CSV table of C-alpha atoms and ligand atoms in Angstrom, one decimal:
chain,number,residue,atom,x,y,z
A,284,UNK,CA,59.2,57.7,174.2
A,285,UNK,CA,56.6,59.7,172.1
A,286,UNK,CA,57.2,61.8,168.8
A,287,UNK,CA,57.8,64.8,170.8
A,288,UNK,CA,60.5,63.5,172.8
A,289,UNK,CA,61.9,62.2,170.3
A,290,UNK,CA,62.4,65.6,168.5
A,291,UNK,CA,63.2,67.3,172.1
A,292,UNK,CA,66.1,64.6,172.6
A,293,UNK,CA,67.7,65.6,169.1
A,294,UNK,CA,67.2,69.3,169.0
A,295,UNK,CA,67.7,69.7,172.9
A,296,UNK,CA,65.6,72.3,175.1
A,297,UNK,CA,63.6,74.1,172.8
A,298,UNK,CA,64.0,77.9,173.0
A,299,UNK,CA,64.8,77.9,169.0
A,300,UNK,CA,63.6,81.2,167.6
A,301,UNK,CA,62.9,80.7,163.8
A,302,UNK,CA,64.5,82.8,161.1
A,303,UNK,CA,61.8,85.8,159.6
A,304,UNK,CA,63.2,84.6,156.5
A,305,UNK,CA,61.4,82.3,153.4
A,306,UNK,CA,63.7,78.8,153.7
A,307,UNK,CA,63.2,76.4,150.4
A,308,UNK,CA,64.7,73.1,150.7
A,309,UNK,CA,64.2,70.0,148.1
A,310,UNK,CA,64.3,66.1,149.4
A,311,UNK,CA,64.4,63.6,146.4
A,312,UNK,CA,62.0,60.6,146.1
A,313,UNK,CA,63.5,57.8,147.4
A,314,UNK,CA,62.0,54.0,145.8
A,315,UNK,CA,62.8,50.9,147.6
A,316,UNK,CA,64.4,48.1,146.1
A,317,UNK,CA,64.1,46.2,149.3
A,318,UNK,CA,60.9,47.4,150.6
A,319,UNK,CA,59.9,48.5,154.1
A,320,UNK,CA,56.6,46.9,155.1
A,321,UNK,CA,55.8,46.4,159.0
A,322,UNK,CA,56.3,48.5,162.3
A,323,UNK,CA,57.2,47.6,165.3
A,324,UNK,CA,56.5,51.1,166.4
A,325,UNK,CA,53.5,52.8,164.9
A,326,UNK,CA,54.0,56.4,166.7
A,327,UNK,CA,57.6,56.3,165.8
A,328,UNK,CA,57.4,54.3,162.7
A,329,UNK,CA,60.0,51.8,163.7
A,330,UNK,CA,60.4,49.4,161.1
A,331,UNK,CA,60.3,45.3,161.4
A,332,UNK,CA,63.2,45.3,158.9
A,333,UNK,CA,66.1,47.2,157.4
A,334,UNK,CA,65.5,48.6,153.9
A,335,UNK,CA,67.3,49.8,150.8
A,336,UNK,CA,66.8,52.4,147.9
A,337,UNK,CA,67.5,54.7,145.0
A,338,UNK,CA,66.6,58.6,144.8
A,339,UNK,CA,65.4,59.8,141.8
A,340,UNK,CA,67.4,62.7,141.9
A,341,UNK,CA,65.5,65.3,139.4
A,342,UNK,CA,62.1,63.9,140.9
A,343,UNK,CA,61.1,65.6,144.6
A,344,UNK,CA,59.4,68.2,146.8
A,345,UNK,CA,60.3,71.8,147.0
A,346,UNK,CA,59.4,72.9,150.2
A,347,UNK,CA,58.9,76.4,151.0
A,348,UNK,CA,58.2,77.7,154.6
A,349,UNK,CA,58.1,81.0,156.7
A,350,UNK,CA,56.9,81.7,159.7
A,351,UNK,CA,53.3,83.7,159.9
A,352,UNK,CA,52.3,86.0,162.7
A,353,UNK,CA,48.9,84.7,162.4
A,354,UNK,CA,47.1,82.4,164.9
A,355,UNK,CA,46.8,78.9,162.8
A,356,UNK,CA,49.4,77.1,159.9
A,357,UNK,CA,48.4,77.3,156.2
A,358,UNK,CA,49.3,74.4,154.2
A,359,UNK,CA,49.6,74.4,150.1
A,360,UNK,CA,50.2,71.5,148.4
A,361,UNK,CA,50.6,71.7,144.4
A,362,UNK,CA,49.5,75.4,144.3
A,363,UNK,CA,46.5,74.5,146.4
A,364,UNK,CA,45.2,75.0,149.8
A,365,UNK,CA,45.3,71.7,151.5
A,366,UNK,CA,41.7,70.7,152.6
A,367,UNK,CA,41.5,70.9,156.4
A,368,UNK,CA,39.4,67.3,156.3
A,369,UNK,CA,41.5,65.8,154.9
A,370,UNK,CA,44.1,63.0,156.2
A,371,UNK,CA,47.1,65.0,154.7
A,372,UNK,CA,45.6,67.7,156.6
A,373,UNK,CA,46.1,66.1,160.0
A,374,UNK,CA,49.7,64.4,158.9
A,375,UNK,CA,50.7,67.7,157.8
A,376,UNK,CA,49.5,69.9,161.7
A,377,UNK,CA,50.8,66.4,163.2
A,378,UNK,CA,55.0,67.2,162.3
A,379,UNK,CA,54.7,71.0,162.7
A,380,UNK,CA,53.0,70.6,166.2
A,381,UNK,CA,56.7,68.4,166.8
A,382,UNK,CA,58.4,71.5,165.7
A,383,UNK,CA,56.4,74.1,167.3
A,384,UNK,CA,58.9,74.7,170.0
A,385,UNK,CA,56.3,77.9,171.0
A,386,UNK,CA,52.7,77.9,170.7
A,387,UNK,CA,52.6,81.0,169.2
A,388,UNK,CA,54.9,79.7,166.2
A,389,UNK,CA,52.5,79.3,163.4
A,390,UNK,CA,53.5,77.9,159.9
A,391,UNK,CA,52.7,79.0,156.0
A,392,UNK,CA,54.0,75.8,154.0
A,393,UNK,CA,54.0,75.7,150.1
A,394,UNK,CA,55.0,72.3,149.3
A,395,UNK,CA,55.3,70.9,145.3
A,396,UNK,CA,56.1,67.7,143.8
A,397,UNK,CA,56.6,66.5,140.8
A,398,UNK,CA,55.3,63.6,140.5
A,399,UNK,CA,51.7,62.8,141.2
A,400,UNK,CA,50.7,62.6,145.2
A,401,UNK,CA,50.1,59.7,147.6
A,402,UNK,CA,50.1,57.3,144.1
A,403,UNK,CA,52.2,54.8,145.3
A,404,UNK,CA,55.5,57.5,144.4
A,405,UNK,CA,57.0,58.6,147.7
A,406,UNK,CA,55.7,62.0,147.4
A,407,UNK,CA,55.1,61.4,151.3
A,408,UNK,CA,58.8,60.3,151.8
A,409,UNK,CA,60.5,63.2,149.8
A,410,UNK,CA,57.5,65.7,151.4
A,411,UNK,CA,58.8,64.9,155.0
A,412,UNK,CA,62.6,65.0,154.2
A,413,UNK,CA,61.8,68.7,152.5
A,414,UNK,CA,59.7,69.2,155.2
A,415,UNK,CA,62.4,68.1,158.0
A,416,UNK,CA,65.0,69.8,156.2
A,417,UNK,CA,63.2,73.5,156.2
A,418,UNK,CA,62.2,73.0,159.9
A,419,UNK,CA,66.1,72.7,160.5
A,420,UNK,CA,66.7,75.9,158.5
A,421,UNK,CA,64.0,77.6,159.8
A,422,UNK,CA,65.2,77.1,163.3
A,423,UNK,CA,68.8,77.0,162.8
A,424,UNK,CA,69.4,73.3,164.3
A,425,UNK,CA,72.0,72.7,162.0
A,426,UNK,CA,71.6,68.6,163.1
A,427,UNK,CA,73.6,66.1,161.7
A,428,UNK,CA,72.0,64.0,158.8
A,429,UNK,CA,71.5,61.0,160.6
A,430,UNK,CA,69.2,62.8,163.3
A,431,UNK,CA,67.4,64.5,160.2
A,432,UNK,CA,66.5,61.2,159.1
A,433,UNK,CA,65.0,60.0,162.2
A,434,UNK,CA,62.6,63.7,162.6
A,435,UNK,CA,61.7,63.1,158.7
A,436,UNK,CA,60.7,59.4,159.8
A,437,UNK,CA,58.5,60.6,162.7
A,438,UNK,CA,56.3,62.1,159.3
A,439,UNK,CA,57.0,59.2,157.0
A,440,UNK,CA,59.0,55.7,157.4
A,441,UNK,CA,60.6,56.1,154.3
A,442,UNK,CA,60.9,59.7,154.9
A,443,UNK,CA,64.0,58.5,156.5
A,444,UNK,CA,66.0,57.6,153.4
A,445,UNK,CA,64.8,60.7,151.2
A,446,UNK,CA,68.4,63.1,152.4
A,447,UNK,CA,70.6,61.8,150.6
A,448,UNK,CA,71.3,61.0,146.3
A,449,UNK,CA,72.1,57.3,145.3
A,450,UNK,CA,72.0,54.2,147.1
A,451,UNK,CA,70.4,54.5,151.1
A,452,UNK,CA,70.1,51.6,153.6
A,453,UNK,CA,67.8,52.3,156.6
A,454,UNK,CA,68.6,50.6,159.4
A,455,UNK,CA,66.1,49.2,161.8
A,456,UNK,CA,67.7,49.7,164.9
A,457,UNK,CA,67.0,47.9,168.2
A,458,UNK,CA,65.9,50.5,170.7
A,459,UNK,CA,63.0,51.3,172.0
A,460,UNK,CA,63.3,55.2,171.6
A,461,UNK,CA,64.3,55.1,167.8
A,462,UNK,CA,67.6,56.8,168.2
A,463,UNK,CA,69.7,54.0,166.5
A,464,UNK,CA,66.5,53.7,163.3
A,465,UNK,CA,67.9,55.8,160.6
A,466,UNK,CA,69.4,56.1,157.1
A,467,UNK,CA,73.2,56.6,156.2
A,468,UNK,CA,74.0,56.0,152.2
A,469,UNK,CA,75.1,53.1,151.0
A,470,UNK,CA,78.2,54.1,148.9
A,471,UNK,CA,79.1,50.8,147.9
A,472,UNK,CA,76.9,50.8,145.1
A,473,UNK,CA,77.5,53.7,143.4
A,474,UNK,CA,79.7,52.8,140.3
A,475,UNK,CA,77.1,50.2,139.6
A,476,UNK,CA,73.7,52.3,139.7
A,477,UNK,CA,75.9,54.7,137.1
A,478,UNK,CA,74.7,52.4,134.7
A,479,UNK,CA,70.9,52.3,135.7
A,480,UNK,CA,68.2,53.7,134.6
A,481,UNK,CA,64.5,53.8,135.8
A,482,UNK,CA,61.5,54.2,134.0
A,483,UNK,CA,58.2,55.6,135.8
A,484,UNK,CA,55.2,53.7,134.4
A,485,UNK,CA,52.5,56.6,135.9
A,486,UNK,CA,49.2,54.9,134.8
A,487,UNK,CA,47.3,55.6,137.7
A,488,UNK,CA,47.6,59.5,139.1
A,489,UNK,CA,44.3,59.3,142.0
A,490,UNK,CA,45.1,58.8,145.5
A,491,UNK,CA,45.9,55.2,146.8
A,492,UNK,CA,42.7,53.4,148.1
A,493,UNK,CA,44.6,52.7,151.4
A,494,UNK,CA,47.4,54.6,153.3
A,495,UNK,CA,50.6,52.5,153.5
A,496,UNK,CA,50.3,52.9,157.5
A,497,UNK,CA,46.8,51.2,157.9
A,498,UNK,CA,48.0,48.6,155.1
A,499,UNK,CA,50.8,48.0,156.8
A,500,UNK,CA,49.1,47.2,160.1
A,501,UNK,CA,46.7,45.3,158.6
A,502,UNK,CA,49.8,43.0,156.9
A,503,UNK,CA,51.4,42.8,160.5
A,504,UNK,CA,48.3,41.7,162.2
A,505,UNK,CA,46.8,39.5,159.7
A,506,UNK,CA,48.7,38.1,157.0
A,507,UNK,CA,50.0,34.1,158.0
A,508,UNK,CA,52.7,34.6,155.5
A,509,UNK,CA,54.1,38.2,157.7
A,510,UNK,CA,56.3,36.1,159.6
A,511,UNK,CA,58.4,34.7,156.6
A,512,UNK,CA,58.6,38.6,155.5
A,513,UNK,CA,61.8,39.5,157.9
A,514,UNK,CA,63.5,36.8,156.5
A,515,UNK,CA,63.1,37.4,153.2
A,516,UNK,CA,64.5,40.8,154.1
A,517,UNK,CA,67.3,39.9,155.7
A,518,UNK,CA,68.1,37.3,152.6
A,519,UNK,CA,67.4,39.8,149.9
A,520,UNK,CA,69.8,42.5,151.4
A,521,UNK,CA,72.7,40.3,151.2
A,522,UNK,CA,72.0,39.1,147.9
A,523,UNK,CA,71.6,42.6,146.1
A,524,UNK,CA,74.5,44.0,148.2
A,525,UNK,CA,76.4,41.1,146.5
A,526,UNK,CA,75.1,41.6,143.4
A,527,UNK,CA,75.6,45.1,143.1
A,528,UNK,CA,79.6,45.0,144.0
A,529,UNK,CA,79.6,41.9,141.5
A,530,UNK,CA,77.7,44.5,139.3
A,531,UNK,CA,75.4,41.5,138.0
A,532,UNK,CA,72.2,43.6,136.7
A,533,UNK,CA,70.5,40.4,136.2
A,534,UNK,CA,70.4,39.5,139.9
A,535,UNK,CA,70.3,42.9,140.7
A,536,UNK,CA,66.5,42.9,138.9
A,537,UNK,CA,65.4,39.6,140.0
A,538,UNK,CA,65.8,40.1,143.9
A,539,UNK,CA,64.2,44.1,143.6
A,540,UNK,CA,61.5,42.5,141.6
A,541,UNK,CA,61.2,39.6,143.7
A,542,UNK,CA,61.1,41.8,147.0
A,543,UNK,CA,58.4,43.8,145.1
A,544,UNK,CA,55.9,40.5,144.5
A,545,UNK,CA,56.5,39.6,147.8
A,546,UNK,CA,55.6,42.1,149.7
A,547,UNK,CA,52.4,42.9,147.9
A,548,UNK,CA,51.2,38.8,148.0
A,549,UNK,CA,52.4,39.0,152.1
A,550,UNK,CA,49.7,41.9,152.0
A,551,UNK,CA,46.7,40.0,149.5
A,552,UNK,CA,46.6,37.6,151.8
A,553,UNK,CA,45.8,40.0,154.8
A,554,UNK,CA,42.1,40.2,156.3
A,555,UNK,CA,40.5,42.1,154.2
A,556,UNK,CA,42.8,41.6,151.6
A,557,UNK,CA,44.7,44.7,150.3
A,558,UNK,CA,45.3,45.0,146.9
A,559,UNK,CA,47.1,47.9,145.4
A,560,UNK,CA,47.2,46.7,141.6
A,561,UNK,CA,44.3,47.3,138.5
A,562,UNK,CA,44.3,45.6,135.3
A,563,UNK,CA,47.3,47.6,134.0
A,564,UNK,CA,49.6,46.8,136.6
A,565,UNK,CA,49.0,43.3,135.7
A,566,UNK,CA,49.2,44.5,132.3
A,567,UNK,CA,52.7,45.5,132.5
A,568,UNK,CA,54.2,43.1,134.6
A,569,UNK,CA,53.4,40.4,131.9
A,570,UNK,CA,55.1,42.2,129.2
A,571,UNK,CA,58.1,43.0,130.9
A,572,UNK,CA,58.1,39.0,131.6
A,573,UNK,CA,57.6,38.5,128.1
A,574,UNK,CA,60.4,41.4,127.0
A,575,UNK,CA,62.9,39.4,129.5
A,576,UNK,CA,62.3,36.4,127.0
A,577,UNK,CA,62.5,38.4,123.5
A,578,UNK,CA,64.5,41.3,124.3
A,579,UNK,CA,66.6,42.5,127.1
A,580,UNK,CA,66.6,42.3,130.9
A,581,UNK,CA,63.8,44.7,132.2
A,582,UNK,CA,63.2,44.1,135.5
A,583,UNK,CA,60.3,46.0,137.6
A,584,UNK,CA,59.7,47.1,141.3
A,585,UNK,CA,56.0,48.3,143.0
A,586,UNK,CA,55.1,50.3,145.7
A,587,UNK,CA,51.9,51.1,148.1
A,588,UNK,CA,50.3,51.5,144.2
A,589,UNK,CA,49.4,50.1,140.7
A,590,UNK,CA,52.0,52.2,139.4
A,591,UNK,CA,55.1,50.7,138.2
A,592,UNK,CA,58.6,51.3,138.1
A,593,UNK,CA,61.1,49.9,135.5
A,594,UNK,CA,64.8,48.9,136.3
A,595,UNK,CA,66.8,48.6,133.6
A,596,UNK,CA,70.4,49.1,132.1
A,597,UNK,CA,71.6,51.6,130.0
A,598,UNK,CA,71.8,49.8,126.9
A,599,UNK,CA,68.2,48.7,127.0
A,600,UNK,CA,66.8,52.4,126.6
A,601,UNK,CA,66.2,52.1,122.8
A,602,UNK,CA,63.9,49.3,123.7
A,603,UNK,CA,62.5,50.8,126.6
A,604,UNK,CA,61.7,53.9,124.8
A,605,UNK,CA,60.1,51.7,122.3
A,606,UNK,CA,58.2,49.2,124.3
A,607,UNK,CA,57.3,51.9,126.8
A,608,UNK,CA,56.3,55.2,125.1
A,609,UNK,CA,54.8,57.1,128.3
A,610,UNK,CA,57.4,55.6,130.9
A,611,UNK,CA,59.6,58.6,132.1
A,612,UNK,CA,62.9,57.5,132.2
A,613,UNK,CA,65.6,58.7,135.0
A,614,UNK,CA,69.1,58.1,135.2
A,615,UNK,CA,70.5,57.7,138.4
A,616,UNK,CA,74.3,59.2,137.7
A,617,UNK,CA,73.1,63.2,137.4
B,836,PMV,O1,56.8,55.5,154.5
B,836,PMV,P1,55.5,55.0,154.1
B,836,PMV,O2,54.6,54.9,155.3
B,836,PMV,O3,54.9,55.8,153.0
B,836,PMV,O4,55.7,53.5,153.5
B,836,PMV,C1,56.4,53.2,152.4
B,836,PMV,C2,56.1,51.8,152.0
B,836,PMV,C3,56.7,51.4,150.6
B,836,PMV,O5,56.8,52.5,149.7
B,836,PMV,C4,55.7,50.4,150.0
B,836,PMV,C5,58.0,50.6,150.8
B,836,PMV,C6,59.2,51.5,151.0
B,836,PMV,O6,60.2,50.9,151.6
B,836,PMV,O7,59.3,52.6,150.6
């Protein structure tokens, strides 16, 4: 099964006509505590592994989209016209050719986040969620969330787990068509992120050096320590589960941190290596070690970027605010 069967299976036979009407949706960003690294489907992006994460929920897309009478899309990201060269380009015309139920259907798309773009912050995730949630406006689908998290994964993996606030697992599924691979919220931890916060250490705003997609392929094919990865996973799923109904914040920290370092040495020792940190994420992972000794229990997670992103209890905020003057700092309760 291809992309476009996939969407034709959920929506059924596509004679949708699209609303005249402006549709704005938002999709939060989504980070992973228990990362997503490896496809066993790159068309579909089927993962190798469940995986599990928090929305931000003030930090997102706003999606705006209408339909134009016009013969070709036009795509604005950030208040600017998205450069027809480039790779978000291409992504972007990719998705809306799944939804373009007739050719003459032709897309304007405003799209804005806040938070800096393809950085290693899931603009991509909460993008496609928006993205998948105006298309089902638009058209009137009015699909259950569960099949809107497996079109927004057909953009983005992790796409998948941007519909929903709180706590999201992914599920990896076993078929080959994708139909069983998508998100559902994991309710069971959400007394115990009530008391979290997370603080966005945005040190490095340019785009990533490498797309997650190629790095992930890279990982799969080359790295010798890939095939310890899944069970890792699997290991590191149970535990935070467990530690999050024991609501033990210092386990909680250690196996999202953990998961974190792990993935990113599985993908150093990839041919050619892939390296998404600079000198500051080094930087700051050695003094939130060192504030684990001193202070209080500051734990951190990374993703496809040097940026990095505190995890850390209520109480600590004092020192947090102190010890990390630019981190912007999000509660997960709204
Ligand atoms: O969905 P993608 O292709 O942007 O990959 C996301 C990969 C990570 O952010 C590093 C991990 C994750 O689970 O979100």
């Amino acid at each position: 099964m291809n992309a476009r069967e996939t969407v034709i299976k959920i929506v059924g036979v596509p004679q949708h006509t699209p609303t005249n009407e402006a549709i704005t949706t938002f999709a939060p960003v989504n980070i992973a505590l228990i990362k997503y690294w490896g496809k066993r489907d790159d068309q579909l992006n089927l993962p190798v592994t469940n995986s599990l994460s928090i929305a931000l929920p003030t930090k997102g897309t706003t999606t705006t989209i209408r339909i134009n009478h016009t013969t070709h899309d036009t795509y604005w990201l950030n208040g600017e016209s998205v450069d027809k060269n480039s790779e978000f380009f291409n992504r972007l015309h990719y998705f809306c050719d799944l939804f373009r139920f007739h050719p003459s259907y032709h897309f304007d798309i405003d799209t804005k986040n806040n938070i800096p773009t393809a950085a290693g912050l899931a603009s991509s995730a909460s993008g496609f969620a928006a993205l998948t949630l105006a298309f089902n406006q638009l058209f009137r689908l009015t699909l259950e969330k569960s099949e809107l998290s497996i079109l927004a994964r057909l953009g983005s993996g992790s796409a998948c787990r941007s519909l929903w606030d709180g706590c999201v697992e992914w599920e990896k599924g076993q078929r080959e068509d994708g139909l069983d691979s998508f998100a559902h919220p994991y309710e069971a931890a959400t007394s115990f992120l009530d008391s979290i916060g997370v603080g966005l250490l945005i040190f490095a705003k340019e785009k990533k050096k490498m797309s997650s997609r190629d790095a992930m392929l890279t990982t799969v094919k080359t790295s010798p320590l890939y095939s310890q990865w899944s069970k890792h996973v699997e290991q590191d799923l149970t535990d935070i589960k467990r530690a999050m109904s024991q609501h033990d914040f210092i386990r909680f920290g250690e196996i999202a941190e953990k998961n974190a370092l792990a993935m990113h040495n599985t993908m150093l020792t990839s041919e050619p290596s892939i390296n998404y940190c600079n000198a500051s994420t080094l930087h700051y992972r050695e003094k939130i070690w060192a504030l684990r000794k001193t202070k209080c229990p500051i734990y951190f997670t990374q993703d496809a970027g040097p940026n990095i992103k505190l995890l850390f209890q209520k109480e600590s905020l004092s020192v947090v605010k102190e010890e990390f003057p630019s981190a912007e700092i999000i509660f997960l309760s709204r």
